[in-house]
Coordinates of C-alpha atoms in Angstrom, one line a residue:
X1 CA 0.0 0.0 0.0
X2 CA 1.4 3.4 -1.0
X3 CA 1.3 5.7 2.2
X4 CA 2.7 9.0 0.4
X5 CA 1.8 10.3 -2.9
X6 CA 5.0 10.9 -5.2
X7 CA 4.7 14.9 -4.5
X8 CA 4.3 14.3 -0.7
X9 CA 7.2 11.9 -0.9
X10 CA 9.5 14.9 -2.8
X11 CA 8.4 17.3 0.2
X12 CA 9.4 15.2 2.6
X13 CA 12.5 13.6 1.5
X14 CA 13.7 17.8 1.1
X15 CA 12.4 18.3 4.4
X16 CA 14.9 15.8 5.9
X17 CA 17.6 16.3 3.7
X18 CA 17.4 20.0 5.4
X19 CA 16.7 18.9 8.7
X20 CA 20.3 16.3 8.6
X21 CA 22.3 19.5 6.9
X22 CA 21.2 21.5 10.0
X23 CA 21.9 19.4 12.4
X24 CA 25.5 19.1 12.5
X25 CA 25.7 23.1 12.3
X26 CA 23.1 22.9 15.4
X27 CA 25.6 20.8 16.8
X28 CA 28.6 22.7 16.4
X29 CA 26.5 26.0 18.1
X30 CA 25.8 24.6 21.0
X31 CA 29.5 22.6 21.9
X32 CA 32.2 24.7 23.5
X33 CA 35.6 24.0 23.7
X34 CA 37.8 25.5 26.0
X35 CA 41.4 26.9 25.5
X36 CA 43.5 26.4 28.7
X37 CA 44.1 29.2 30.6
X38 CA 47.6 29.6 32.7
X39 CA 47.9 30.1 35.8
X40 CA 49.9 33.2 36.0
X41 CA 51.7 34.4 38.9
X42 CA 51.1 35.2 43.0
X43 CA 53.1 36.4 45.4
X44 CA 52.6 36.0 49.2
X45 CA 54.6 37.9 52.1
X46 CA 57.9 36.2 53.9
X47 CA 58.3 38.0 56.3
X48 CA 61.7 37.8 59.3
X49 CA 61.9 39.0 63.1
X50 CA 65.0 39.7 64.6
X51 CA 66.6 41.2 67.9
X52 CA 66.7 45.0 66.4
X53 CA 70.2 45.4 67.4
X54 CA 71.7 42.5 65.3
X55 CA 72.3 42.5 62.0
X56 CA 71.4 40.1 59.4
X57 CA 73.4 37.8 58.0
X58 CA 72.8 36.0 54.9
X59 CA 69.7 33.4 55.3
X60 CA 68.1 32.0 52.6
X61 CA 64.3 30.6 52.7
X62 CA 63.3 27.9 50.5
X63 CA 59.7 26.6 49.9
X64 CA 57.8 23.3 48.5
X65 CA 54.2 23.2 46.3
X66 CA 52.3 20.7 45.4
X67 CA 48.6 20.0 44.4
X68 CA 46.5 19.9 47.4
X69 CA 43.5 18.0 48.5
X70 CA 40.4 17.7 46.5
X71 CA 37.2 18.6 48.3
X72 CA 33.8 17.6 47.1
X73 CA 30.9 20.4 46.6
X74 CA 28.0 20.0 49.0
X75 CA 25.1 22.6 49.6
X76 CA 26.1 26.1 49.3
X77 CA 30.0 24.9 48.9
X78 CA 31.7 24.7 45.3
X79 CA 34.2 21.5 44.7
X80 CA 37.8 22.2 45.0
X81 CA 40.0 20.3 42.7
X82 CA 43.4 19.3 42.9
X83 CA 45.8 21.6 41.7
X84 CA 47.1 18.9 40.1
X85 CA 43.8 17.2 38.6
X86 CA 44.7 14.9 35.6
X87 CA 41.8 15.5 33.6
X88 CA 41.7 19.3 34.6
X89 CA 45.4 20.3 35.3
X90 CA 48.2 20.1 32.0
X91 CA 51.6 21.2 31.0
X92 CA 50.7 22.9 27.8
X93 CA 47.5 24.2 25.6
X94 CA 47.9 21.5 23.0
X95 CA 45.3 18.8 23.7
X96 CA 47.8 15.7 23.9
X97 CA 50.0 17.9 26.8
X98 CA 50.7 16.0 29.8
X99 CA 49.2 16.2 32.7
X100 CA 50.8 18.4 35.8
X101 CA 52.8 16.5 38.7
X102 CA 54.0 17.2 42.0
X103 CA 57.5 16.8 40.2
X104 CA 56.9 20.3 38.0
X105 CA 56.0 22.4 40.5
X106 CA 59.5 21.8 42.4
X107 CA 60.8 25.4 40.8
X108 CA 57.2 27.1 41.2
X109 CA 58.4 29.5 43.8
X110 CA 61.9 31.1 44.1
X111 CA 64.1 31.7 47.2
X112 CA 64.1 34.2 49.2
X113 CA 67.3 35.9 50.7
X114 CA 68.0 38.0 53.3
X115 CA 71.2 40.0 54.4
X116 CA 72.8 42.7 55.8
X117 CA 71.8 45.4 53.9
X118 CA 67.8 44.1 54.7
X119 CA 68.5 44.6 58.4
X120 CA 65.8 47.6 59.6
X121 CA 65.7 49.3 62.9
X122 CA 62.5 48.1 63.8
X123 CA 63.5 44.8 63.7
X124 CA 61.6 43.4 61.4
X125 CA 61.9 43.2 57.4
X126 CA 59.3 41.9 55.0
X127 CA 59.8 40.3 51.4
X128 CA 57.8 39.0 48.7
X129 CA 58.4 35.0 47.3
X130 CA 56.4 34.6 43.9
X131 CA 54.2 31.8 43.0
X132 CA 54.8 31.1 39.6
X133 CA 52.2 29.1 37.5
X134 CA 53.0 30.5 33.8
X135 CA 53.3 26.7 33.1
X136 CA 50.3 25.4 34.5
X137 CA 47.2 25.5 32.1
X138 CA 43.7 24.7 33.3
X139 CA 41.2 23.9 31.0
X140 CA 37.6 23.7 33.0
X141 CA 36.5 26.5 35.3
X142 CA 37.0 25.2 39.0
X143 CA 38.8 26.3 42.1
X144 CA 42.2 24.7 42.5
X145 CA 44.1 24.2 45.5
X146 CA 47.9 23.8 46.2
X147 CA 49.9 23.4 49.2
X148 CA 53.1 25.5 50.0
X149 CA 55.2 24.6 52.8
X150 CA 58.5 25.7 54.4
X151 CA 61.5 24.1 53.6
X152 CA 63.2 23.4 56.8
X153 CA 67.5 23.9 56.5
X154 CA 68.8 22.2 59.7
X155 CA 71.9 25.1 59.3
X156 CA 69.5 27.6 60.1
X157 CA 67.9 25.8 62.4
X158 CA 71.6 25.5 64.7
X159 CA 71.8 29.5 64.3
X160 CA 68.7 30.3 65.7
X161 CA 66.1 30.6 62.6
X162 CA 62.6 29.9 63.7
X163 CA 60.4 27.8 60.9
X164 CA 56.9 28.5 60.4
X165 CA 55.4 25.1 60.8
X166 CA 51.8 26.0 59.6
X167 CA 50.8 24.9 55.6
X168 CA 49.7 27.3 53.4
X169 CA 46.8 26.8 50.9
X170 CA 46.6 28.4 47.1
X171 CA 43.5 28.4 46.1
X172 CA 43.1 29.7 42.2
X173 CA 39.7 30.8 41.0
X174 CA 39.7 30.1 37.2
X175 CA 36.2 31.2 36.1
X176 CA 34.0 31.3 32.5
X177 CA 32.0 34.8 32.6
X178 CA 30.1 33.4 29.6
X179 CA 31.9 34.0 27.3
X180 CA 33.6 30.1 26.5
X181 CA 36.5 31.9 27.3
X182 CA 38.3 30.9 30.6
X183 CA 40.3 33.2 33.1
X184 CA 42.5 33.4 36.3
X185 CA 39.9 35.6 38.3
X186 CA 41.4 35.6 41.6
X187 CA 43.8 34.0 44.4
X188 CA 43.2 32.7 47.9
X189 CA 45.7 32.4 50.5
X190 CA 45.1 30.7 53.5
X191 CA 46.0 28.4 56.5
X192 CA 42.5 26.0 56.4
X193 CA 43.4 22.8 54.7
X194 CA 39.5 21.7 54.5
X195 CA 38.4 25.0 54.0
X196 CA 35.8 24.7 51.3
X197 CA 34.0 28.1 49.2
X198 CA 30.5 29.2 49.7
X199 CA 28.4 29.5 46.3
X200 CA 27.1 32.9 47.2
X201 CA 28.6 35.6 49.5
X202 CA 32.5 35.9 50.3
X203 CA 35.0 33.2 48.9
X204 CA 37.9 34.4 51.9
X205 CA 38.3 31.9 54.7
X206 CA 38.5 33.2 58.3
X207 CA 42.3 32.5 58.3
X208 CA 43.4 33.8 55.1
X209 CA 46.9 34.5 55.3
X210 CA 49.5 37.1 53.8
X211 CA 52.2 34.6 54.1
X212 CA 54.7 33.1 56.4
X213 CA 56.8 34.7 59.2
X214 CA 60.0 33.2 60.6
X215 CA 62.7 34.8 63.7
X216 CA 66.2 34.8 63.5
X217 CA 67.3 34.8 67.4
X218 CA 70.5 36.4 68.7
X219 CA 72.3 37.2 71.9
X220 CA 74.8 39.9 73.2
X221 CA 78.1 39.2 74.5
X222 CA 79.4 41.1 77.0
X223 CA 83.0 41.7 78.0
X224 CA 84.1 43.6 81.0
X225 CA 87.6 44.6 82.9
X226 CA 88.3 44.9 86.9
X227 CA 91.3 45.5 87.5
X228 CA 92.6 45.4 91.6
X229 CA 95.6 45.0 94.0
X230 CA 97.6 48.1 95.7
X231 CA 100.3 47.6 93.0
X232 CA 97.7 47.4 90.1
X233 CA 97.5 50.0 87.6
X234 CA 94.1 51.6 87.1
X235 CA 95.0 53.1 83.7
X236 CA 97.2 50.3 82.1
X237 CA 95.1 49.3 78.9
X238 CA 95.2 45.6 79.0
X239 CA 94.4 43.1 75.7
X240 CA 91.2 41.2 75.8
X241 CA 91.2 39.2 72.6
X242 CA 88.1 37.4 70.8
X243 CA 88.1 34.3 68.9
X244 CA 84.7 33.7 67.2
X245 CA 83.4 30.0 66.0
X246 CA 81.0 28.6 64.6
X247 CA 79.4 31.6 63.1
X248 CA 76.9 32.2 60.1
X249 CA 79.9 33.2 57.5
X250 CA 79.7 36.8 56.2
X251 CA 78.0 37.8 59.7
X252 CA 78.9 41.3 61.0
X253 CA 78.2 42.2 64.3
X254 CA 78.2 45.5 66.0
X255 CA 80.0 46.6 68.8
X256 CA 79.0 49.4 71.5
X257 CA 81.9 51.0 72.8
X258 CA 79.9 52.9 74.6
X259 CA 82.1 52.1 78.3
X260 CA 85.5 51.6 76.0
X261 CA 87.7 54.1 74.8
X262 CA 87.1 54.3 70.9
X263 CA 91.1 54.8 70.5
X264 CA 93.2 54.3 73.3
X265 CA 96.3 56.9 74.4
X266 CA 99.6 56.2 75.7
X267 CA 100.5 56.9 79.2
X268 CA 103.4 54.8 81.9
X269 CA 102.0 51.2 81.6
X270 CA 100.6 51.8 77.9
X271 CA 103.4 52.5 75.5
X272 CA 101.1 52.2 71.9
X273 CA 97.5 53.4 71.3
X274 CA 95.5 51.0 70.0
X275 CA 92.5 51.5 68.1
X276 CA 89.0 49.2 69.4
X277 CA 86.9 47.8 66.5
X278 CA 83.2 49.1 66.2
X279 CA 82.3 46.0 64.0
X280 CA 83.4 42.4 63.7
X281 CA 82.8 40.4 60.5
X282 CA 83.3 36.5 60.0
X283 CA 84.8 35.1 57.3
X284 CA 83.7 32.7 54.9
X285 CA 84.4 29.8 57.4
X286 CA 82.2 31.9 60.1
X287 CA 85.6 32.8 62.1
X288 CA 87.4 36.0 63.6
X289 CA 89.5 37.0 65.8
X290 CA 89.8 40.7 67.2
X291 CA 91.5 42.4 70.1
X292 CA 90.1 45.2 72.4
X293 CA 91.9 47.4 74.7
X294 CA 90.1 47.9 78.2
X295 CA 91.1 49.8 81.3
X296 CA 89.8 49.2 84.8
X297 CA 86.1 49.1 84.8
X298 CA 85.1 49.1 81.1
X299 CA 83.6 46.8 78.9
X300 CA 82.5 46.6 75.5
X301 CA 79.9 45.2 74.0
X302 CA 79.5 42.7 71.0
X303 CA 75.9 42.7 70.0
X304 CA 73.8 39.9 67.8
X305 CA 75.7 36.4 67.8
X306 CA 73.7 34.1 66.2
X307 CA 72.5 31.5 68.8
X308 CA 74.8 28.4 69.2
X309 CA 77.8 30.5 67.9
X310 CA 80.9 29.7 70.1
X311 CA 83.5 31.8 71.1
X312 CA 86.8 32.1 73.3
X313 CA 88.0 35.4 74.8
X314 CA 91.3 35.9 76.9
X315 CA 92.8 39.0 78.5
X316 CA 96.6 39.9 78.8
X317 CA 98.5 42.9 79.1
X318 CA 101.3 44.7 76.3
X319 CA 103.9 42.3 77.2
X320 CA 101.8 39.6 77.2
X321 CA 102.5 38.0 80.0
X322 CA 100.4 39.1 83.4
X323 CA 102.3 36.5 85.2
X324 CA 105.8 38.1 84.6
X325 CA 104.1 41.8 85.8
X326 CA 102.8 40.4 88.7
X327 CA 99.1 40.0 88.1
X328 CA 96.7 36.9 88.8
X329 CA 93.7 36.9 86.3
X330 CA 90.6 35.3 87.1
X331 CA 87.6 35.1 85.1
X332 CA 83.6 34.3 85.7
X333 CA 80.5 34.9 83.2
X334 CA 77.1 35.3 83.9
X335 CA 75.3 32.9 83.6
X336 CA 77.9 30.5 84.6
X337 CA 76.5 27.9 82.5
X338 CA 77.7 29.5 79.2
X339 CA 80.7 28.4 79.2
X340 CA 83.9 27.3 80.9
X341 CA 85.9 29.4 83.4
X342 CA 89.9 29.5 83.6
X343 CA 91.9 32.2 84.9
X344 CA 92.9 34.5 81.8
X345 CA 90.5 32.3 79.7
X346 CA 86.8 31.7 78.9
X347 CA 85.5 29.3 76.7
X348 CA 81.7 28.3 75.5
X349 CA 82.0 25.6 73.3
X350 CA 78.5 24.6 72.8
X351 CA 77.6 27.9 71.4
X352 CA 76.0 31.0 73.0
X353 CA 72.2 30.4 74.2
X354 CA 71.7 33.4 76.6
X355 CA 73.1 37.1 76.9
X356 CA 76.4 36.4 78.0
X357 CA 78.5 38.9 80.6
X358 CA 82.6 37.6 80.9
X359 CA 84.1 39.5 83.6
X360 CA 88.0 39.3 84.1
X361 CA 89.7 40.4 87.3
X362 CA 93.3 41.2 87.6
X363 CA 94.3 41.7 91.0
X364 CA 97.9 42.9 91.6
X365 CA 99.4 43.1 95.4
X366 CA 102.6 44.0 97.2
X367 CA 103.1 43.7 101.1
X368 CA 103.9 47.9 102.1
X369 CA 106.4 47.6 105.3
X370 CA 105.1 48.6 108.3
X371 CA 106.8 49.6 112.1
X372 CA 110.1 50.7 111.4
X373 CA 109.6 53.7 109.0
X374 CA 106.1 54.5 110.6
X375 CA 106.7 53.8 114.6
X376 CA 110.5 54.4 114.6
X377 CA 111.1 57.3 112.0
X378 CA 108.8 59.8 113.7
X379 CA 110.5 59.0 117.1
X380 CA 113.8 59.7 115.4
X381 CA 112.6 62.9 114.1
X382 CA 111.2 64.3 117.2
X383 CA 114.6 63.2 119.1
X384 CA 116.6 65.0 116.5
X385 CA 114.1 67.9 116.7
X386 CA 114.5 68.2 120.7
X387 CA 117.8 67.7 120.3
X388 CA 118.7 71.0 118.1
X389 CA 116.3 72.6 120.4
X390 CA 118.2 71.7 123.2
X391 CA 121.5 72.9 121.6
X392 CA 120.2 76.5 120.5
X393 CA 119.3 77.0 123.9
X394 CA 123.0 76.0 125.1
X395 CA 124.6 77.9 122.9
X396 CA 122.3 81.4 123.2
X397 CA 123.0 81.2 127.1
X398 CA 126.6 80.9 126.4
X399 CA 127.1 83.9 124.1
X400 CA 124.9 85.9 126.8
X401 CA 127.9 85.0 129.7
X402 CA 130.4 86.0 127.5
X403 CA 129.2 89.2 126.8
X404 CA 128.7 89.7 130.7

């Protein structure tokens, strides 16, 4: 049975042939395909505490990223994805580009360096480290976390640097406006690993972060000079030498003079002037040796040793040799637990934990004889004294008979 007439038949066979060549185009309108947006850059605050009267030496801060946890959406929370999602995360905008690892993120973010010429007043000096994701692409609109830690050097550790032990989360918002065009539309920094953004209202976590902060501890060694003894001289200048150990090479450290003499002058125990250091610097081993110059009662001050440095200080005189002159050195520190006490010598071997004061003593006496020039002088005199007395008075009576 014929359904369709042979003109009904035309109509519709043109009707479908139109229909299939529309389709496909259909088709094509309504697909997107995405080019893969990279991840640009971000930089986050590192910042470093010290004691404001040290001075920096050179420290270097190192950090590790990799793709965080994956969180799943739930009501009014978007998903977070890995910032190292297979299907999500690649190396490159071609379509066969591999897909992002741990392993090419090692050289994401760049050191960060500190030194002398950093060190501020206050105490306290901030610097940016820099995310870099120009090789990471994304290619679907998501939020994607990574995880940036500190990288812990056990050599910074010994000299007193403080680690920040708390992760840090990158969050990166890559969104689609509409367009089929995707973009990096913002950055989150912030301390909650299972944080998780709200659909509607404020995408910030309550601990968002500006970055990490680390301290750099120091202590202040003191030096001081008490000299004693009836046969000791109060404005000899005697040597006090300083051997430093053990030190963060390159460090320079400051020294107050404030209770020294800057340059010292030549007088009858001091026969050269001598001129005191206002700075000590170690050397690329983290050594140095220096000498001050101290009279009775001063001291001098050498401020911001990095903790666990060690150190040796003696004291001697010009000659160098206390024995020969007469003296007898002795030496204690406070605390006494820094270090090792020994006449003209202290030592701290296991490197400085506290401020330190070293006090040397030189004590210098001689036995003054006593009873026969202070008891039997002044009796001599005073016989002597009557005596001429009694002799003018002999010899004025005799001239006054003669001349009777």
């Amino acid at each position: 049975m014929q359904i369709f007439g042979t003109k009904a038949f035309k109509v519709l066979t043109g009707t479908a042939v139109a229909a299939a060549m529309l389709l496909p185009s259909m088709s094509l309108a309504a697909a997107t395909t995405y080019t893969p947006v990279a991840g640009g850059e971000f930089t986050f605050e590192k910042t470093l505490t010290y004691d404001a009267d040290a001075i920096l030496p050179d420290i270097t801060f190192d950090f590790a990223i990799v793709g965080g946890t994956a969180k799943k959406a739930s009501t009014n929370h978007v998903a977070v994805y890995s910032g190292t999602d297979a299907a999500r995360v690649k190396t490159g905008t071609a379509a066969d580009s591999a897909s992002l690892t741990d392993t090419d993120l090692e050289d994401a973010i760049d050191s960060v360096s500190f030194g002398a010429a950093d060190t501020d007043a206050s105490g306290e000096t901030t610097k940016n480290a820099t995310v870099d994701l120009s090789g990471v692409y994304f290619n679907e609109p998501g939020v994607y976390r990574y995880k940036i830690t500190e990288v812990v050097n056990s050599a910074n550790v010994a000299h007193g640097v403080t680690y920040d032990d708390t992760s840090r989360y990158l969050d990166v918002y890559v969104t689609d406006s509409g367009s089929g065009v995707l973009a990096v539309s913002g950055y989150v920094l912030h301390s909650q690993e299972d944080y998780v953004p709200f659909t509607t209202g404020s995408t910030d976590p309550t601990a968002k972060s500006e970055g990490f902060t680390n301290a750099y501890e120091t202590e202040n060694l003191t030096i001081a000079l008490d000299v004693d003894g009836n046969q000791a001289s109060r404005d000899e200048y005697f040597e006090v030498k300083l051997s430093i150990t053990g030190a963060i090479p390159g460090t320079e450290y400051t020294v107050d003079l404030t209770n020294a003499d800057a340059t010292t002058s030549v007088n009858g125990a001091s026969s050269a002037a001598h001129t005191n250091p206002a700075s000590i610097t170690t050397d690329a081993s983290g050594k140095a040796e220096v000498s001050f110059w101290l009279q009775n009662g001063q001291s001098i001050d050498v401020l911001g040793l990095s903790y666990g440095t060690t150190y040796t200080v003696t004291v001697s005189n010009e000659d160098g040799d206390l024995v020969a002159d007469g003296y007898v050195a002795a030496v204690e520190a406070d605390p006494a637990s820094e270090g090792t006490a020994s006449g003209d010598t202290f030592t701290d071997t296991d490197g400085i934990k506290e401020d330190t004061t070293v006090t040397f003593t030189l004590t210098k006496n001689g036995i003054i004889p006593t009873g026969v020039i202070l008891a039997v002088a002044p009796a001599v005199a005073v016989f002597v004294i009557g005596g001429l007395g009694v002799t003018g008075i002999a010899l004025k009576n005799r001239k006054k008979n003669d001349e009777e």
